[in-house]
mmCIF file of C-alpha atoms and ligand atoms in Angstrom:
data_model
loop_
_atom_site.group_PDB
_atom_site.id
_atom_site.type_symbol
_atom_site.label_atom_id
_atom_site.label_comp_id
_atom_site.label_asym_id
_atom_site.label_seq_id
_atom_site.Cartn_x
_atom_site.Cartn_y
_atom_site.Cartn_z
ATOM 1 C CA MET A 27 1.897 -32.040 -1.840
ATOM 2 C CA THR A 28 0.454 -30.430 -4.943
ATOM 3 C CA ASP A 29 -2.813 -28.566 -5.300
ATOM 4 C CA SER A 30 -3.199 -27.517 -8.918
ATOM 5 C CA ARG A 31 -6.374 -25.600 -8.047
ATOM 6 C CA TYR A 32 -4.597 -23.318 -5.582
ATOM 7 C CA ILE A 33 -4.401 -19.724 -6.823
ATOM 8 C CA GLY A 34 -3.069 -17.156 -4.384
ATOM 9 C CA ARG A 35 -2.287 -13.499 -4.849
ATOM 10 C CA PHE A 36 -0.536 -10.481 -3.383
ATOM 11 C CA ALA A 37 -2.363 -7.207 -3.894
ATOM 12 C CA PRO A 38 -0.262 -4.192 -2.882
ATOM 13 C CA THR A 39 -1.549 -0.614 -3.035
ATOM 14 C CA PRO A 40 1.033 1.696 -4.668
ATOM 15 C CA SER A 41 0.523 4.468 -2.120
ATOM 16 C CA GLY A 42 4.014 3.816 -0.763
ATOM 17 C CA LEU A 43 6.946 1.425 -0.862
ATOM 18 C CA LEU A 44 6.792 -2.043 0.646
ATOM 19 C CA HIS A 45 7.786 -2.161 4.311
ATOM 20 C CA PHE A 46 8.487 -5.028 6.664
ATOM 21 C CA GLY A 47 4.760 -5.589 7.361
ATOM 22 C CA SER A 48 3.994 -5.904 3.643
ATOM 23 C CA LEU A 49 6.940 -8.282 3.245
ATOM 24 C CA VAL A 50 5.426 -10.564 5.900
ATOM 25 C CA ALA A 51 2.085 -10.552 4.033
ATOM 26 C CA ALA A 52 3.724 -11.163 0.644
ATOM 27 C CA LEU A 53 5.882 -13.956 2.066
ATOM 28 C CA ALA A 54 2.925 -15.669 3.790
ATOM 29 C CA SER A 55 0.816 -15.722 0.632
ATOM 30 C CA TRP A 56 3.791 -16.802 -1.528
ATOM 31 C CA LEU A 57 4.684 -19.664 0.846
ATOM 32 C CA ASP A 58 1.093 -20.808 1.208
ATOM 33 C CA ALA A 59 0.797 -21.031 -2.605
ATOM 34 C CA ARG A 60 4.236 -22.455 -3.350
ATOM 35 C CA ALA A 61 4.055 -25.076 -0.584
ATOM 36 C CA VAL A 62 1.374 -26.826 -2.663
ATOM 37 C CA ASN A 63 2.898 -25.858 -6.043
ATOM 38 C CA GLY A 64 0.039 -23.442 -6.544
ATOM 39 C CA GLN A 65 0.050 -20.240 -8.562
ATOM 40 C CA TRP A 66 0.850 -16.864 -7.061
ATOM 41 C CA LEU A 67 -0.494 -13.789 -8.836
ATOM 42 C CA LEU A 68 0.354 -10.136 -8.429
ATOM 43 C CA ARG A 69 -2.296 -7.425 -8.581
ATOM 44 C CA VAL A 70 -1.597 -3.720 -8.195
ATOM 45 C CA GLU A 71 -4.525 -2.093 -6.403
ATOM 46 C CA ASP A 72 -4.214 1.333 -8.001
ATOM 47 C CA THR A 73 -7.832 2.420 -7.628
ATOM 48 C CA ASP A 74 -7.001 5.708 -5.925
ATOM 49 C CA PRO A 75 -4.649 7.861 -8.072
ATOM 50 C CA PRO A 76 -4.613 10.823 -5.624
ATOM 51 C CA ARG A 77 -3.122 8.538 -2.954
ATOM 52 C CA GLU A 78 -0.528 7.003 -5.263
ATOM 53 C CA MET A 79 3.177 7.621 -4.850
ATOM 54 C CA PRO A 80 4.945 8.154 -8.190
ATOM 55 C CA GLY A 81 7.248 5.225 -8.929
ATOM 56 C CA ALA A 82 5.836 3.036 -6.147
ATOM 57 C CA ARG A 83 4.435 0.424 -8.508
ATOM 58 C CA ASP A 84 7.751 -0.286 -10.212
ATOM 59 C CA ALA A 85 9.637 -0.141 -6.925
ATOM 60 C CA ILE A 86 7.256 -2.733 -5.390
ATOM 61 C CA LEU A 87 7.718 -5.122 -8.333
ATOM 62 C CA HIS A 88 11.469 -4.660 -8.175
ATOM 63 C CA THR A 89 11.584 -5.324 -4.427
ATOM 64 C CA LEU A 90 9.528 -8.517 -4.757
ATOM 65 C CA GLU A 91 11.898 -9.753 -7.488
ATOM 66 C CA SER A 92 15.010 -8.971 -5.480
ATOM 67 C CA TYR A 93 13.529 -10.812 -2.471
ATOM 68 C CA GLY A 94 12.899 -13.908 -4.597
ATOM 69 C CA LEU A 95 9.092 -13.525 -4.497
ATOM 70 C CA HIS A 96 8.483 -14.258 -8.187
ATOM 71 C CA TRP A 97 4.897 -14.234 -9.454
ATOM 72 C CA ASP A 98 3.111 -16.069 -12.248
ATOM 73 C CA GLY A 99 1.740 -14.445 -15.386
ATOM 74 C CA GLU A 100 1.110 -10.793 -16.105
ATOM 75 C CA VAL A 101 0.683 -8.204 -13.364
ATOM 76 C CA VAL A 102 -2.951 -7.056 -13.192
ATOM 77 C CA CYS A 103 -3.559 -3.339 -12.576
ATOM 78 C CA GLN A 104 -6.947 -2.338 -11.226
ATOM 79 C CA SER A 105 -6.702 0.999 -13.055
ATOM 80 C CA LEU A 106 -7.252 -0.986 -16.278
ATOM 81 C CA ARG A 107 -10.340 -2.772 -14.950
ATOM 82 C CA HIS A 108 -12.756 0.168 -14.723
ATOM 83 C CA ASP A 109 -15.096 -1.180 -17.415
ATOM 84 C CA ALA A 110 -15.646 -4.373 -15.439
ATOM 85 C CA TYR A 111 -16.319 -2.449 -12.221
ATOM 86 C CA ALA A 112 -18.667 0.003 -13.986
ATOM 87 C CA ALA A 113 -20.720 -2.833 -15.476
ATOM 88 C CA VAL A 114 -21.339 -4.337 -12.048
ATOM 89 C CA VAL A 115 -22.190 -1.003 -10.411
ATOM 90 C CA ASP A 116 -24.675 -0.313 -13.249
ATOM 91 C CA ARG A 117 -26.249 -3.716 -12.839
ATOM 92 C CA LEU A 118 -26.626 -3.475 -9.050
ATOM 93 C CA PHE A 119 -28.024 0.052 -9.411
ATOM 94 C CA SER A 120 -30.556 -0.866 -12.071
ATOM 95 C CA MET A 121 -31.706 -3.854 -10.006
ATOM 96 C CA GLY A 122 -32.255 -1.647 -6.970
ATOM 97 C CA LEU A 123 -29.558 -3.490 -5.019
ATOM 98 C CA ALA A 124 -27.474 -0.321 -4.890
ATOM 99 C CA TYR A 125 -28.512 3.330 -4.677
ATOM 100 C CA ALA A 126 -27.139 6.858 -4.878
ATOM 101 C CA CYS A 127 -26.123 8.561 -1.634
ATOM 102 C CA THR A 128 -25.655 12.319 -1.369
ATOM 103 C CA CYS A 129 -24.849 12.472 2.344
ATOM 104 C CA SER A 130 -22.042 14.810 3.308
ATOM 105 C CA ARG A 131 -19.356 13.736 5.756
ATOM 106 C CA LYS A 132 -20.966 16.024 8.307
ATOM 107 C CA GLN A 133 -24.357 14.298 7.973
ATOM 108 C CA LEU A 134 -22.696 10.959 8.758
ATOM 109 C CA GLU A 135 -20.981 12.117 11.949
ATOM 110 C CA GLY A 136 -22.103 10.514 15.185
ATOM 111 C CA TYR A 137 -23.141 7.120 13.804
ATOM 112 C CA GLY A 138 -19.905 5.302 14.707
ATOM 113 C CA GLY A 139 -19.061 4.602 11.078
ATOM 114 C CA VAL A 140 -22.318 2.673 10.461
ATOM 115 C CA TYR A 141 -24.238 4.190 7.558
ATOM 116 C CA PRO A 142 -27.654 5.217 8.957
ATOM 117 C CA GLY A 143 -29.484 4.679 5.657
ATOM 118 C CA HIS A 144 -30.599 8.287 5.027
ATOM 119 C CA CYS A 145 -30.624 7.873 1.228
ATOM 120 C CA ARG A 146 -31.856 4.273 1.111
ATOM 121 C CA ASN A 147 -35.254 5.072 -0.317
ATOM 122 C CA ALA A 148 -34.631 8.608 -1.541
ATOM 123 C CA GLY A 149 -34.309 7.670 -5.217
ATOM 124 C CA HIS A 150 -31.481 10.153 -5.834
ATOM 125 C CA ALA A 151 -29.956 10.442 -9.315
ATOM 126 C CA ARG A 152 -26.493 8.944 -9.752
ATOM 127 C CA ASP A 153 -24.723 12.078 -10.966
ATOM 128 C CA GLY A 154 -22.210 13.336 -8.441
ATOM 129 C CA ALA A 155 -23.441 10.887 -5.797
ATOM 130 C CA ALA A 156 -21.706 7.958 -4.128
ATOM 131 C CA ILE A 157 -23.171 4.510 -4.812
ATOM 132 C CA ARG A 158 -23.948 2.272 -1.842
ATOM 133 C CA VAL A 159 -24.967 -1.366 -1.855
ATOM 134 C CA ARG A 160 -27.896 -2.347 0.382
ATOM 135 C CA VAL A 161 -26.903 -4.862 3.035
ATOM 136 C CA PRO A 162 -29.307 -7.353 4.608
ATOM 137 C CA GLU A 163 -29.988 -7.500 8.355
ATOM 138 C CA LEU A 164 -27.942 -10.678 8.588
ATOM 139 C CA ILE A 165 -24.757 -12.052 10.115
ATOM 140 C CA TYR A 166 -21.994 -12.997 7.658
ATOM 141 C CA ARG A 167 -19.451 -15.452 9.032
ATOM 142 C CA PHE A 168 -16.451 -17.445 7.921
ATOM 143 C CA ASN A 169 -13.760 -19.603 9.422
ATOM 144 C CA ASP A 170 -10.338 -18.003 9.077
ATOM 145 C CA ARG A 171 -7.484 -20.509 8.782
ATOM 146 C CA VAL A 172 -5.518 -18.694 11.493
ATOM 147 C CA GLN A 173 -7.892 -16.406 13.372
ATOM 148 C CA GLY A 174 -10.716 -18.958 13.579
ATOM 149 C CA PRO A 175 -14.430 -18.112 13.364
ATOM 150 C CA PHE A 176 -15.258 -14.481 12.610
ATOM 151 C CA GLU A 177 -18.653 -12.900 12.108
ATOM 152 C CA GLN A 178 -20.249 -9.532 11.605
ATOM 153 C CA HIS A 179 -23.845 -8.361 11.488
ATOM 154 C CA LEU A 180 -23.751 -6.292 8.326
ATOM 155 C CA GLY A 181 -26.831 -4.226 9.029
ATOM 156 C CA ARG A 182 -25.909 -3.336 12.612
ATOM 157 C CA GLU A 183 -22.091 -3.176 12.404
ATOM 158 C CA VAL A 184 -21.447 -1.825 8.893
ATOM 159 C CA GLY A 185 -24.585 -0.572 7.147
ATOM 160 C CA ASP A 186 -24.977 -0.033 3.406
ATOM 161 C CA PHE A 187 -21.438 0.482 2.136
ATOM 162 C CA ILE A 188 -19.872 2.433 -0.731
ATOM 163 C CA ILE A 189 -18.943 0.636 -3.949
ATOM 164 C CA GLN A 190 -18.312 3.769 -6.003
ATOM 165 C CA ARG A 191 -17.238 7.036 -4.517
ATOM 166 C CA ARG A 192 -18.749 10.411 -5.274
ATOM 167 C CA ASP A 193 -15.612 11.284 -7.326
ATOM 168 C CA GLY A 194 -16.218 8.190 -9.484
ATOM 169 C CA LEU A 195 -13.413 6.072 -8.016
ATOM 170 C CA TYR A 196 -14.296 2.445 -7.289
ATOM 171 C CA ALA A 197 -14.176 1.171 -3.730
ATOM 172 C CA TYR A 198 -11.672 -1.433 -2.592
ATOM 173 C CA GLN A 199 -14.495 -3.804 -1.488
ATOM 174 C CA LEU A 200 -15.911 -3.965 -5.002
ATOM 175 C CA ALA A 201 -12.621 -4.169 -6.906
ATOM 176 C CA VAL A 202 -11.143 -6.841 -4.647
ATOM 177 C CA VAL A 203 -14.190 -9.116 -4.958
ATOM 178 C CA LEU A 204 -14.472 -8.734 -8.733
ATOM 179 C CA ASP A 205 -10.762 -9.295 -9.319
ATOM 180 C CA ASP A 206 -10.348 -12.217 -6.934
ATOM 181 C CA ALA A 207 -13.217 -13.930 -8.774
ATOM 182 C CA TRP A 208 -11.972 -12.924 -12.256
ATOM 183 C CA GLN A 209 -8.465 -14.201 -11.485
ATOM 184 C CA GLY A 210 -9.843 -17.432 -10.007
ATOM 185 C CA VAL A 211 -8.248 -16.813 -6.600
ATOM 186 C CA SER A 212 -8.856 -19.782 -4.287
ATOM 187 C CA ASP A 213 -6.975 -18.481 -1.244
ATOM 188 C CA VAL A 214 -6.700 -14.988 0.180
ATOM 189 C CA VAL A 215 -3.745 -14.531 2.549
ATOM 190 C CA ARG A 216 -3.408 -10.979 3.884
ATOM 191 C CA GLY A 217 -3.022 -8.803 6.972
ATOM 192 C CA ALA A 218 -5.440 -9.000 9.897
ATOM 193 C CA ASP A 219 -6.332 -5.329 9.381
ATOM 194 C CA LEU A 220 -8.637 -6.621 6.632
ATOM 195 C CA LEU A 221 -10.349 -9.292 8.765
ATOM 196 C CA ASP A 222 -13.340 -7.050 9.436
ATOM 197 C CA ASN A 223 -13.656 -6.170 5.723
ATOM 198 C CA THR A 224 -14.194 -9.829 4.865
ATOM 199 C CA PRO A 225 -17.928 -10.112 5.708
ATOM 200 C CA ARG A 226 -18.661 -7.261 3.247
ATOM 201 C CA GLN A 227 -16.702 -9.166 0.632
ATOM 202 C CA LEU A 228 -18.600 -12.379 1.413
ATOM 203 C CA TYR A 229 -21.851 -10.514 0.905
ATOM 204 C CA LEU A 230 -20.758 -9.152 -2.501
ATOM 205 C CA GLN A 231 -19.587 -12.643 -3.540
ATOM 206 C CA GLU A 232 -22.994 -14.043 -2.616
ATOM 207 C CA LEU A 233 -24.814 -11.236 -4.435
ATOM 208 C CA LEU A 234 -22.761 -11.738 -7.594
ATOM 209 C CA GLY A 235 -22.807 -15.540 -7.521
ATOM 210 C CA PHE A 236 -19.053 -16.000 -6.975
ATOM 211 C CA CYS A 237 -17.319 -18.819 -5.105
ATOM 212 C CA GLU A 238 -16.012 -17.921 -1.666
ATOM 213 C CA PRO A 239 -12.214 -18.210 -1.350
ATOM 214 C CA ARG A 240 -10.514 -19.572 1.779
ATOM 215 C CA TYR A 241 -9.116 -16.847 4.042
ATOM 216 C CA LEU A 242 -5.989 -16.631 6.155
ATOM 217 C CA HIS A 243 -5.334 -13.368 7.997
ATOM 218 C CA ILE A 244 -1.812 -12.971 9.354
ATOM 219 C CA PRO A 245 -0.980 -10.785 12.359
ATOM 220 C CA LEU A 246 -0.091 -7.192 11.616
ATOM 221 C CA ILE A 247 3.427 -6.103 12.441
ATOM 222 C CA THR A 248 3.230 -3.133 14.770
ATOM 223 C CA GLN A 249 5.511 -0.351 16.008
ATOM 224 C CA PRO A 250 6.441 -0.171 19.695
ATOM 225 C CA ASP A 251 3.621 2.393 20.081
ATOM 226 C CA GLY A 252 1.145 -0.185 18.780
ATOM 227 C CA HIS A 253 0.655 1.459 15.384
ATOM 228 C CA LYS A 254 0.605 -0.567 12.194
ATOM 229 C CA LEU A 255 3.877 -0.376 10.247
ATOM 230 C CA GLY A 256 3.409 1.909 7.326
ATOM 231 C CA LYS A 257 4.806 4.891 5.591
ATOM 232 C CA SER A 258 3.553 7.329 8.203
ATOM 233 C CA TYR A 259 5.673 5.651 10.870
ATOM 234 C CA ARG A 260 9.362 4.813 10.957
ATOM 235 C CA SER A 261 9.603 1.885 8.607
ATOM 236 C CA PRO A 262 12.573 1.757 6.252
ATOM 237 C CA PRO A 263 12.038 0.613 2.661
ATOM 238 C CA LEU A 264 13.205 -2.941 2.016
ATOM 239 C CA ALA A 265 16.807 -2.764 0.763
ATOM 240 C CA PRO A 266 17.843 -5.511 -1.695
ATOM 241 C CA ALA A 267 21.022 -6.084 0.331
ATOM 242 C CA GLU A 268 18.891 -6.904 3.402
ATOM 243 C CA ALA A 269 16.788 -9.530 1.642
ATOM 244 C CA THR A 270 18.060 -12.626 3.450
ATOM 245 C CA PRO A 271 18.007 -11.227 7.012
ATOM 246 C CA LEU A 272 14.592 -9.634 6.500
ATOM 247 C CA LEU A 273 13.148 -12.820 5.004
ATOM 248 C CA LEU A 274 14.421 -14.699 8.067
ATOM 249 C CA ARG A 275 12.834 -12.133 10.369
ATOM 250 C CA ALA A 276 9.583 -12.347 8.393
ATOM 251 C CA LEU A 277 9.635 -16.146 8.730
ATOM 252 C CA ARG A 278 9.973 -15.782 12.503
ATOM 253 C CA ALA A 279 7.056 -13.319 12.508
ATOM 254 C CA LEU A 280 5.030 -16.115 10.881
ATOM 255 C CA GLY A 281 6.060 -18.641 13.550
ATOM 256 C CA GLN A 282 8.252 -20.600 11.134
ATOM 257 C CA ALA A 283 11.500 -22.248 12.225
ATOM 258 C CA THR A 284 14.747 -20.794 10.839
ATOM 259 C CA GLU A 285 18.353 -21.961 11.173
ATOM 260 C CA ALA A 286 21.440 -19.869 11.867
ATOM 261 C CA GLN A 287 23.301 -21.041 8.766
ATOM 262 C CA TRP A 288 20.542 -19.730 6.484
ATOM 263 C CA ALA A 289 22.005 -16.263 7.109
ATOM 264 C CA GLN A 290 24.631 -17.086 4.451
ATOM 265 C CA ALA A 291 22.056 -18.256 1.879
ATOM 266 C CA SER A 292 20.562 -16.299 -1.021
ATOM 267 C CA PRO A 293 16.866 -15.255 -0.880
ATOM 268 C CA ASP A 294 15.996 -17.964 -3.438
ATOM 269 C CA GLU A 295 17.720 -20.605 -1.292
ATOM 270 C CA VAL A 296 15.926 -19.462 1.873
ATOM 271 C CA LEU A 297 12.576 -19.526 0.072
ATOM 272 C CA ALA A 298 13.222 -22.956 -1.443
ATOM 273 C CA ILE A 299 13.642 -24.464 2.039
ATOM 274 C CA ALA A 300 10.904 -22.386 3.651
ATOM 275 C CA ARG A 301 8.286 -23.480 1.111
ATOM 276 C CA GLN A 302 9.008 -27.118 1.918
ATOM 277 C CA GLN A 303 8.742 -26.512 5.652
ATOM 278 C CA TRP A 304 5.713 -24.187 5.603
ATOM 279 C CA GLN A 305 3.480 -24.752 8.643
ATOM 280 C CA PRO A 306 0.556 -22.321 8.447
ATOM 281 C CA GLN A 307 -0.789 -23.742 11.711
ATOM 282 C CA ASN A 308 2.245 -22.189 13.472
ATOM 283 C CA ILE A 309 1.302 -18.639 12.505
ATOM 284 C CA PRO A 310 0.532 -16.780 15.749
ATOM 285 C CA ARG A 311 -3.206 -16.486 16.275
ATOM 286 C CA GLN A 312 -3.007 -12.818 17.102
ATOM 287 C CA MET A 313 -4.182 -9.660 15.439
ATOM 288 C CA SER A 314 -0.736 -8.084 15.793
ATOM 289 C CA VAL A 315 2.912 -8.807 16.600
ATOM 290 C CA PRO A 316 5.278 -6.016 17.735
ATOM 291 C CA GLU A 317 8.222 -5.696 15.356
ATOM 292 C CA ALA A 318 10.573 -5.244 18.306
ATOM 293 C CA ASP A 319 9.972 -8.864 19.403
ATOM 294 C CA LEU A 320 11.371 -10.238 16.148
ATOM 295 C CA HIS A 321 15.013 -9.169 16.227
HETATM 296 N N1 LIG B 22 -4.499 -3.579 -1.360
HETATM 297 C C1 LIG B 22 -4.679 -3.990 0.008
HETATM 298 C C2 LIG B 22 -3.541 -3.478 0.857
HETATM 299 O O1 LIG B 22 -2.487 -3.158 0.334
HETATM 300 C C3 LIG B 22 -4.738 -5.487 0.165
HETATM 301 C C4 LIG B 22 -6.027 -6.015 -0.272
HETATM 302 C C5 LIG B 22 -6.216 -7.507 -0.058
HETATM 303 O O2 LIG B 22 -5.236 -8.246 0.085
HETATM 304 O O3 LIG B 22 -7.377 -7.906 -0.090
HETATM 305 O O4 LIG B 22 -3.708 -3.372 2.050
HETATM 306 ZN ZN1 ZN B 23 -26.801 9.125 2.030
#
């Protein structure tokens, strides 16, 4: 089956090296694209230099290559896209769809993470302030290909959210929506930790007149203590020599069948078979899968 309109992407943040959880996300989006002979793009989400780990970007690209997860075209870096983000923030601000917020962290305590709207009609100047987009008192919903229907009332559950931080850095929500649209992404495949970010992204897409991509949120791989795998928890970097066994374990995490003799195959050989046998409907419909269950 071929879908020439399919454009997928993997969008790692270079705050650390790839770990097993990121491999599962990269593999799922690669397989979903390659199964229909679609494109698979790579975007480095380097919007937050203070949180970056030196060398992480190159190490991530190198790991993907050594695991056989080859991408199409040039790598896009969000750090080179500031002009595009600034133009949209300016436009939303001048149209009154976004406003400056001077609230301190302390002023926002006790609202359960929902912005209470203190600065909504204050008319603050932009200098040194965060920029928030006004959200409507509406439910935003979508049908996730794995998790099923998901909805959020933006006004009650999120509140006006930040698109540019007080220090000038652009927020993930803004950058991801602008770049997915700019790159023509048709399908977003990523970890279920971002499921509840999606309604904010749907709202920005609607506001900016973009098409809505399809979404598939895969279960997060968790530590025995229930925490997400990540650099703060025990989670070894992905060694090139471990590529085949870890790809097989990642396939099992995604509910895909594997065969014992694949253990002798190269990563490219494993991926060539896996893309032909890709069954996204077999991905567990769960928010998380403990890593310990996959050995
Ligand atoms: N950069 C995000 C992350 O590493 C992924 C964003 C996305 O896929 O939308 O968690
Ligand atoms: Zn405020």
